[in-house]
Amino acid sequence: MSTFETFISKEEIQTRVCELAKKIDEDYQGKDLVIIGVLNGAFMFLADIVRELKTPVHLDFISVSSYAGTESTGKVSLIKDIKIDVKDKHVLLVEDIVDTGLTITELLKLFNQREPASLGLASLLHKSSKTKHDVKIDYLGFEIEDKFVIGYGLDFDGRYRELPYIGVYSES
Ligand code: IMP
């Protein structure tokens, strides 16, 4: 297994996840919450968030593709849809990273068409200097500079998702 210089440590992530879960609990108190994880990158963030929540949730996952290597292809295609009917439900989308914002913009459009009672967004990371679409992140883990990061769910060509911390990808 390759190792990378730690950019955001396991402990920093854990602390932030607990803070976000607390805020989500406050906001969705007494509501029926549907959490949708965006595969594959959000799996670890989502797993940690839901284990900190006191609010009962329904869970499902959606999969889209927009990246090849370290570059966005500019197109979003649906690979796997959810099974839950989200009409009139409170939906929270959980993403790993908002980069250009294209992926999440397309996903928000898709979910809005399904008429949920509300639609929120949680993202572990945001590279605002690269974001071209206007995206409101309700629960943000960390704002980061323009670096290609891996670990804690994020990959480079399918690798490094298992790292418990976030590192910066470098070819060496
Ligand atoms: P966007 O459509 O440009 O916002 O890109 C969002 C998707 O690109 C994320 O869900 C990730 O899968 C991928 N992505 C963007 N930046 C990174 C990165 O630094 N590391 C790993 N994946 C990334």
PDB file of C-alpha atoms and ligand atoms in Angstrom:
ATOM      1  CA  MET A   1       0.000   0.000   0.000  1.00  0.00           C
ATOM      2  CA  SER A   2       1.340   3.426  -0.910  1.00  0.00           C
ATOM      3  CA  THR A   3       1.452   6.107   1.754  1.00  0.00           C
ATOM      4  CA  PHE A   4       0.970   9.796   1.206  1.00  0.00           C
ATOM      5  CA  GLU A   5       1.667  12.825   3.298  1.00  0.00           C
ATOM      6  CA  THR A   6      -1.346  13.408   5.516  1.00  0.00           C
ATOM      7  CA  PHE A   7      -3.381  16.396   4.408  1.00  0.00           C
ATOM      8  CA  ILE A   8      -6.337  15.912   6.764  1.00  0.00           C
ATOM      9  CA  SER A   9      -5.785  13.409   9.564  1.00  0.00           C
ATOM     10  CA  LYS A  10      -8.114  10.663  10.754  1.00  0.00           C
ATOM     11  CA  GLU A  11      -8.600  12.586  14.022  1.00  0.00           C
ATOM     12  CA  GLU A  12      -9.440  15.864  12.271  1.00  0.00           C
ATOM     13  CA  ILE A  13     -11.969  14.047  10.084  1.00  0.00           C
ATOM     14  CA  GLN A  14     -13.515  12.335  13.104  1.00  0.00           C
ATOM     15  CA  THR A  15     -13.932  15.628  14.975  1.00  0.00           C
ATOM     16  CA  ARG A  16     -15.539  17.326  11.968  1.00  0.00           C
ATOM     17  CA  VAL A  17     -17.838  14.348  11.293  1.00  0.00           C
ATOM     18  CA  CYS A  18     -19.139  14.557  14.885  1.00  0.00           C
ATOM     19  CA  GLU A  19     -19.791  18.305  14.510  1.00  0.00           C
ATOM     20  CA  LEU A  20     -21.678  17.782  11.249  1.00  0.00           C
ATOM     21  CA  ALA A  21     -23.741  14.907  12.658  1.00  0.00           C
ATOM     22  CA  LYS A  22     -24.760  17.095  15.605  1.00  0.00           C
ATOM     23  CA  LYS A  23     -25.922  19.841  13.227  1.00  0.00           C
ATOM     24  CA  ILE A  24     -27.823  17.333  11.053  1.00  0.00           C
ATOM     25  CA  ASP A  25     -29.535  15.940  14.173  1.00  0.00           C
ATOM     26  CA  GLU A  26     -30.613  19.436  15.215  1.00  0.00           C
ATOM     27  CA  ASP A  27     -31.928  20.311  11.744  1.00  0.00           C
ATOM     28  CA  TYR A  28     -33.836  17.075  11.106  1.00  0.00           C
ATOM     29  CA  GLN A  29     -35.230  16.541  14.606  1.00  0.00           C
ATOM     30  CA  GLY A  30     -38.578  14.716  14.413  1.00  0.00           C
ATOM     31  CA  LYS A  31     -38.324  14.327  10.637  1.00  0.00           C
ATOM     32  CA  ASP A  32     -38.131  11.196   8.548  1.00  0.00           C
ATOM     33  CA  LEU A  33     -34.704  11.502   6.930  1.00  0.00           C
ATOM     34  CA  VAL A  34     -33.527   9.770   3.745  1.00  0.00           C
ATOM     35  CA  ILE A  35     -29.772   9.823   3.274  1.00  0.00           C
ATOM     36  CA  ILE A  36     -28.468   9.171  -0.228  1.00  0.00           C
ATOM     37  CA  GLY A  37     -24.766   8.413  -0.577  1.00  0.00           C
ATOM     38  CA  VAL A  38     -23.053   9.182  -3.859  1.00  0.00           C
ATOM     39  CA  LEU A  39     -20.925   6.148  -4.724  1.00  0.00           C
ATOM     40  CA  ASN A  40     -18.179   5.331  -4.572  1.00  0.00           C
ATOM     41  CA  GLY A  41     -16.383   8.218  -2.935  1.00  0.00           C
ATOM     42  CA  ALA A  42     -18.856   9.025  -0.156  1.00  0.00           C
ATOM     43  CA  PHE A  43     -19.025   5.538   1.373  1.00  0.00           C
ATOM     44  CA  MET A  44     -16.634   6.153   4.280  1.00  0.00           C
ATOM     45  CA  PHE A  45     -17.879   9.661   5.102  1.00  0.00           C
ATOM     46  CA  LEU A  46     -21.474   8.434   5.011  1.00  0.00           C
ATOM     47  CA  ALA A  47     -20.698   5.395   7.183  1.00  0.00           C
ATOM     48  CA  ASP A  48     -19.054   7.605   9.807  1.00  0.00           C
ATOM     49  CA  ILE A  49     -21.786  10.274   9.709  1.00  0.00           C
ATOM     50  CA  VAL A  50     -24.714   7.860  10.119  1.00  0.00           C
ATOM     51  CA  ARG A  51     -23.032   6.145  13.049  1.00  0.00           C
ATOM     52  CA  GLU A  52     -22.900   9.493  14.873  1.00  0.00           C
ATOM     53  CA  LEU A  53     -26.515  10.436  14.110  1.00  0.00           C
ATOM     54  CA  LYS A  54     -29.303  10.044  16.625  1.00  0.00           C
ATOM     55  CA  THR A  55     -31.935  10.673  13.929  1.00  0.00           C
ATOM     56  CA  PRO A  56     -33.265   7.419  12.409  1.00  0.00           C
ATOM     57  CA  VAL A  57     -32.596   7.277   8.674  1.00  0.00           C
ATOM     58  CA  HIS A  58     -33.438   5.431   5.509  1.00  0.00           C
ATOM     59  CA  LEU A  59     -30.318   4.843   3.414  1.00  0.00           C
ATOM     60  CA  ASP A  60     -29.755   4.381  -0.276  1.00  0.00           C
ATOM     61  CA  PHE A  61     -26.949   4.903  -2.754  1.00  0.00           C
ATOM     62  CA  ILE A  62     -26.634   6.366  -6.209  1.00  0.00           C
ATOM     63  CA  SER A  63     -23.720   6.041  -8.591  1.00  0.00           C
ATOM     64  CA  VAL A  64     -22.726   8.442 -11.342  1.00  0.00           C
ATOM     65  CA  SER A  65     -19.556   8.849 -13.321  1.00  0.00           C
ATOM     66  CA  SER A  66     -17.859  12.051 -14.383  1.00  0.00           C
ATOM     67  CA  TYR A  67     -14.143  11.489 -13.919  1.00  0.00           C
ATOM     68  CA  ALA A  68     -11.315   9.715 -15.712  1.00  0.00           C
ATOM     69  CA  GLY A  69      -7.999   9.824 -13.837  1.00  0.00           C
ATOM     70  CA  THR A  70      -7.626  13.266 -12.271  1.00  0.00           C
ATOM     71  CA  GLU A  71      -9.779  15.095 -14.834  1.00  0.00           C
ATOM     72  CA  SER A  72     -13.507  15.736 -15.074  1.00  0.00           C
ATOM     73  CA  THR A  73     -14.971  14.489 -18.357  1.00  0.00           C
ATOM     74  CA  GLY A  74     -17.620  17.240 -18.263  1.00  0.00           C
ATOM     75  CA  LYS A  75     -20.424  14.684 -18.623  1.00  0.00           C
ATOM     76  CA  VAL A  76     -22.392  12.984 -15.873  1.00  0.00           C
ATOM     77  CA  SER A  77     -23.913   9.579 -16.493  1.00  0.00           C
ATOM     78  CA  LEU A  78     -26.130   7.611 -14.138  1.00  0.00           C
ATOM     79  CA  ILE A  79     -24.700   4.180 -13.350  1.00  0.00           C
ATOM     80  CA  LYS A  80     -26.936   3.076 -10.478  1.00  0.00           C
ATOM     81  CA  ASP A  81     -30.140   4.715  -9.280  1.00  0.00           C
ATOM     82  CA  ILE A  82     -31.764   4.532  -5.826  1.00  0.00           C
ATOM     83  CA  LYS A  83     -34.652   2.202  -4.973  1.00  0.00           C
ATOM     84  CA  ILE A  84     -36.382   4.459  -2.434  1.00  0.00           C
ATOM     85  CA  ASP A  85     -39.234   6.747  -3.547  1.00  0.00           C
ATOM     86  CA  VAL A  86     -38.162  10.166  -2.238  1.00  0.00           C
ATOM     87  CA  LYS A  87     -41.360  12.095  -3.047  1.00  0.00           C
ATOM     88  CA  ASP A  88     -42.365  14.200  -0.002  1.00  0.00           C
ATOM     89  CA  LYS A  89     -39.386  12.904   2.003  1.00  0.00           C
ATOM     90  CA  HIS A  90     -36.577  14.915   3.554  1.00  0.00           C
ATOM     91  CA  VAL A  91     -33.542  13.984   1.479  1.00  0.00           C
ATOM     92  CA  LEU A  92     -29.899  14.603   2.303  1.00  0.00           C
ATOM     93  CA  LEU A  93     -27.359  13.878  -0.423  1.00  0.00           C
ATOM     94  CA  VAL A  94     -23.907  12.902   0.824  1.00  0.00           C
ATOM     95  CA  GLU A  95     -20.960  13.566  -1.516  1.00  0.00           C
ATOM     96  CA  ASP A  96     -17.222  13.124  -1.111  1.00  0.00           C
ATOM     97  CA  ILE A  97     -16.106  16.305  -2.866  1.00  0.00           C
ATOM     98  CA  VAL A  98     -17.528  19.217  -4.807  1.00  0.00           C
ATOM     99  CA  ASP A  99     -14.899  20.198  -7.375  1.00  0.00           C
ATOM    100  CA  THR A 100     -16.292  21.915 -10.508  1.00  0.00           C
ATOM    101  CA  GLY A 101     -19.769  21.281  -9.042  1.00  0.00           C
ATOM    102  CA  LEU A 102     -21.018  19.606 -12.217  1.00  0.00           C
ATOM    103  CA  THR A 103     -21.768  16.202 -10.657  1.00  0.00           C
ATOM    104  CA  ILE A 104     -23.711  17.553  -7.721  1.00  0.00           C
ATOM    105  CA  THR A 105     -25.564  20.109  -9.843  1.00  0.00           C
ATOM    106  CA  GLU A 106     -26.823  17.302 -12.084  1.00  0.00           C
ATOM    107  CA  LEU A 107     -27.731  15.168  -9.068  1.00  0.00           C
ATOM    108  CA  LEU A 108     -29.593  18.014  -7.371  1.00  0.00           C
ATOM    109  CA  LYS A 109     -31.550  18.570 -10.593  1.00  0.00           C
ATOM    110  CA  LEU A 110     -32.423  14.879 -10.747  1.00  0.00           C
ATOM    111  CA  PHE A 111     -33.581  14.777  -7.134  1.00  0.00           C
ATOM    112  CA  ASN A 112     -35.552  18.013  -7.363  1.00  0.00           C
ATOM    113  CA  GLN A 113     -37.556  16.468 -10.222  1.00  0.00           C
ATOM    114  CA  ARG A 114     -38.579  13.713  -7.785  1.00  0.00           C
ATOM    115  CA  GLU A 115     -40.306  16.294  -5.546  1.00  0.00           C
ATOM    116  CA  PRO A 116     -38.778  15.661  -2.115  1.00  0.00           C
ATOM    117  CA  ALA A 117     -40.125  17.617   0.888  1.00  0.00           C
ATOM    118  CA  SER A 118     -36.623  19.074   1.211  1.00  0.00           C
ATOM    119  CA  LEU A 119     -33.242  18.487  -0.384  1.00  0.00           C
ATOM    120  CA  GLY A 120     -29.989  19.071   1.490  1.00  0.00           C
ATOM    121  CA  LEU A 121     -26.363  18.485   0.656  1.00  0.00           C
ATOM    122  CA  ALA A 122     -23.466  17.268   2.781  1.00  0.00           C
ATOM    123  CA  SER A 123     -20.003  17.154   1.263  1.00  0.00           C
ATOM    124  CA  LEU A 124     -16.790  16.109   2.934  1.00  0.00           C
ATOM    125  CA  LEU A 125     -14.679  18.472   0.814  1.00  0.00           C
ATOM    126  CA  HIS A 126     -15.083  21.547  -1.378  1.00  0.00           C
ATOM    127  CA  LYS A 127     -12.560  23.032  -3.802  1.00  0.00           C
ATOM    128  CA  SER A 128     -14.273  26.402  -4.154  1.00  0.00           C
ATOM    129  CA  SER A 129     -11.496  27.838  -6.366  1.00  0.00           C
ATOM    130  CA  LYS A 130     -12.483  25.268  -9.027  1.00  0.00           C
ATOM    131  CA  THR A 131     -16.263  25.396  -8.627  1.00  0.00           C
ATOM    132  CA  LYS A 132     -17.992  26.685 -11.760  1.00  0.00           C
ATOM    133  CA  HIS A 133     -21.570  25.907 -10.738  1.00  0.00           C
ATOM    134  CA  ASP A 134     -23.360  27.673  -7.921  1.00  0.00           C
ATOM    135  CA  VAL A 135     -23.686  24.963  -5.261  1.00  0.00           C
ATOM    136  CA  LYS A 136     -24.977  25.454  -1.715  1.00  0.00           C
ATOM    137  CA  ILE A 137     -23.393  22.932   0.643  1.00  0.00           C
ATOM    138  CA  ASP A 138     -25.457  22.705   3.823  1.00  0.00           C
ATOM    139  CA  TYR A 139     -22.979  20.533   5.714  1.00  0.00           C
ATOM    140  CA  LEU A 140     -19.365  20.951   4.637  1.00  0.00           C
ATOM    141  CA  GLY A 141     -16.463  18.997   6.116  1.00  0.00           C
ATOM    142  CA  PHE A 142     -13.490  20.981   4.831  1.00  0.00           C
ATOM    143  CA  GLU A 143     -12.762  23.705   2.304  1.00  0.00           C
ATOM    144  CA  ILE A 144      -9.547  22.747   0.475  1.00  0.00           C
ATOM    145  CA  GLU A 145      -7.233  24.298  -2.085  1.00  0.00           C
ATOM    146  CA  ASP A 146      -6.896  22.975  -5.614  1.00  0.00           C
ATOM    147  CA  LYS A 147      -5.035  19.705  -5.011  1.00  0.00           C
ATOM    148  CA  PHE A 148      -5.976  16.201  -6.132  1.00  0.00           C
ATOM    149  CA  VAL A 149      -6.698  14.326  -2.915  1.00  0.00           C
ATOM    150  CA  ILE A 150      -7.091  10.633  -2.170  1.00  0.00           C
ATOM    151  CA  GLY A 151      -8.110   8.474   0.782  1.00  0.00           C
ATOM    152  CA  TYR A 152     -11.120   8.308   3.109  1.00  0.00           C
ATOM    153  CA  GLY A 153     -13.252   7.189   0.158  1.00  0.00           C
ATOM    154  CA  LEU A 154     -11.586   9.277  -2.551  1.00  0.00           C
ATOM    155  CA  ASP A 155      -9.655   7.513  -5.281  1.00  0.00           C
ATOM    156  CA  PHE A 156      -7.182   7.936  -8.048  1.00  0.00           C
ATOM    157  CA  ASP A 157      -8.217   5.489 -10.790  1.00  0.00           C
ATOM    158  CA  GLY A 158      -9.940   3.233  -8.247  1.00  0.00           C
ATOM    159  CA  ARG A 159      -7.091   3.152  -5.732  1.00  0.00           C
ATOM    160  CA  TYR A 160      -6.461   4.534  -2.213  1.00  0.00           C
ATOM    161  CA  ARG A 161     -10.114   4.729  -1.124  1.00  0.00           C
ATOM    162  CA  GLU A 162      -9.305   2.607   1.936  1.00  0.00           C
ATOM    163  CA  LEU A 163      -6.851   5.081   3.514  1.00  0.00           C
ATOM    164  CA  PRO A 164      -8.256   6.325   6.854  1.00  0.00           C
ATOM    165  CA  TYR A 165      -6.922   9.851   6.227  1.00  0.00           C
ATOM    166  CA  ILE A 166      -6.921  12.301   3.312  1.00  0.00           C
ATOM    167  CA  GLY A 167      -3.650  12.714   1.438  1.00  0.00           C
ATOM    168  CA  VAL A 168      -2.514  14.655  -1.600  1.00  0.00           C
ATOM    169  CA  TYR A 169      -1.930  12.481  -4.650  1.00  0.00           C
ATOM    170  CA  SER A 170       1.480  12.680  -6.243  1.00  0.00           C
ATOM    171  CA  GLU A 171       2.951  10.420  -8.922  1.00  0.00           C
ATOM    172  CA  SER A 172       6.154   9.594  -6.938  1.00  0.00           C
TER     173      SER A 172
HETATM  174  P1  IMP B   1     -17.170  17.705  -9.985  1.00  0.00           P
HETATM  175  O1  IMP B   1     -18.279  17.213 -10.858  1.00  0.00           O
HETATM  176  O2  IMP B   1     -16.097  18.371 -10.801  1.00  0.00           O
HETATM  177  O3  IMP B   1     -17.619  18.569  -8.838  1.00  0.00           O
HETATM  178  O4  IMP B   1     -16.449  16.452  -9.403  1.00  0.00           O
HETATM  179  C1  IMP B   1     -16.995  15.682  -8.405  1.00  0.00           C
HETATM  180  C2  IMP B   1     -16.438  14.280  -8.426  1.00  0.00           C
HETATM  181  O5  IMP B   1     -15.106  14.242  -8.981  1.00  0.00           O
HETATM  182  C3  IMP B   1     -16.284  13.766  -7.016  1.00  0.00           C
HETATM  183  O6  IMP B   1     -17.449  13.112  -6.590  1.00  0.00           O
HETATM  184  C4  IMP B   1     -15.077  12.853  -7.122  1.00  0.00           C
HETATM  185  O7  IMP B   1     -15.478  11.558  -7.492  1.00  0.00           O
HETATM  186  C5  IMP B   1     -14.231  13.426  -8.243  1.00  0.00           C
HETATM  187  N1  IMP B   1     -13.129  14.279  -7.728  1.00  0.00           N
HETATM  188  C6  IMP B   1     -12.989  15.602  -7.863  1.00  0.00           C
HETATM  189  N2  IMP B   1     -11.865  16.046  -7.281  1.00  0.00           N
HETATM  190  C7  IMP B   1     -11.283  14.953  -6.748  1.00  0.00           C
HETATM  191  C8  IMP B   1     -10.066  14.759  -5.978  1.00  0.00           C
HETATM  192  O8  IMP B   1      -9.300  15.671  -5.634  1.00  0.00           O
HETATM  193  N3  IMP B   1      -9.811  13.462  -5.626  1.00  0.00           N
HETATM  194  C9  IMP B   1     -10.607  12.415  -5.958  1.00  0.00           C
HETATM  195  N4  IMP B   1     -11.741  12.563  -6.650  1.00  0.00           N
HETATM  196  C10 IMP B   1     -12.069  13.820  -7.045  1.00  0.00           C
END
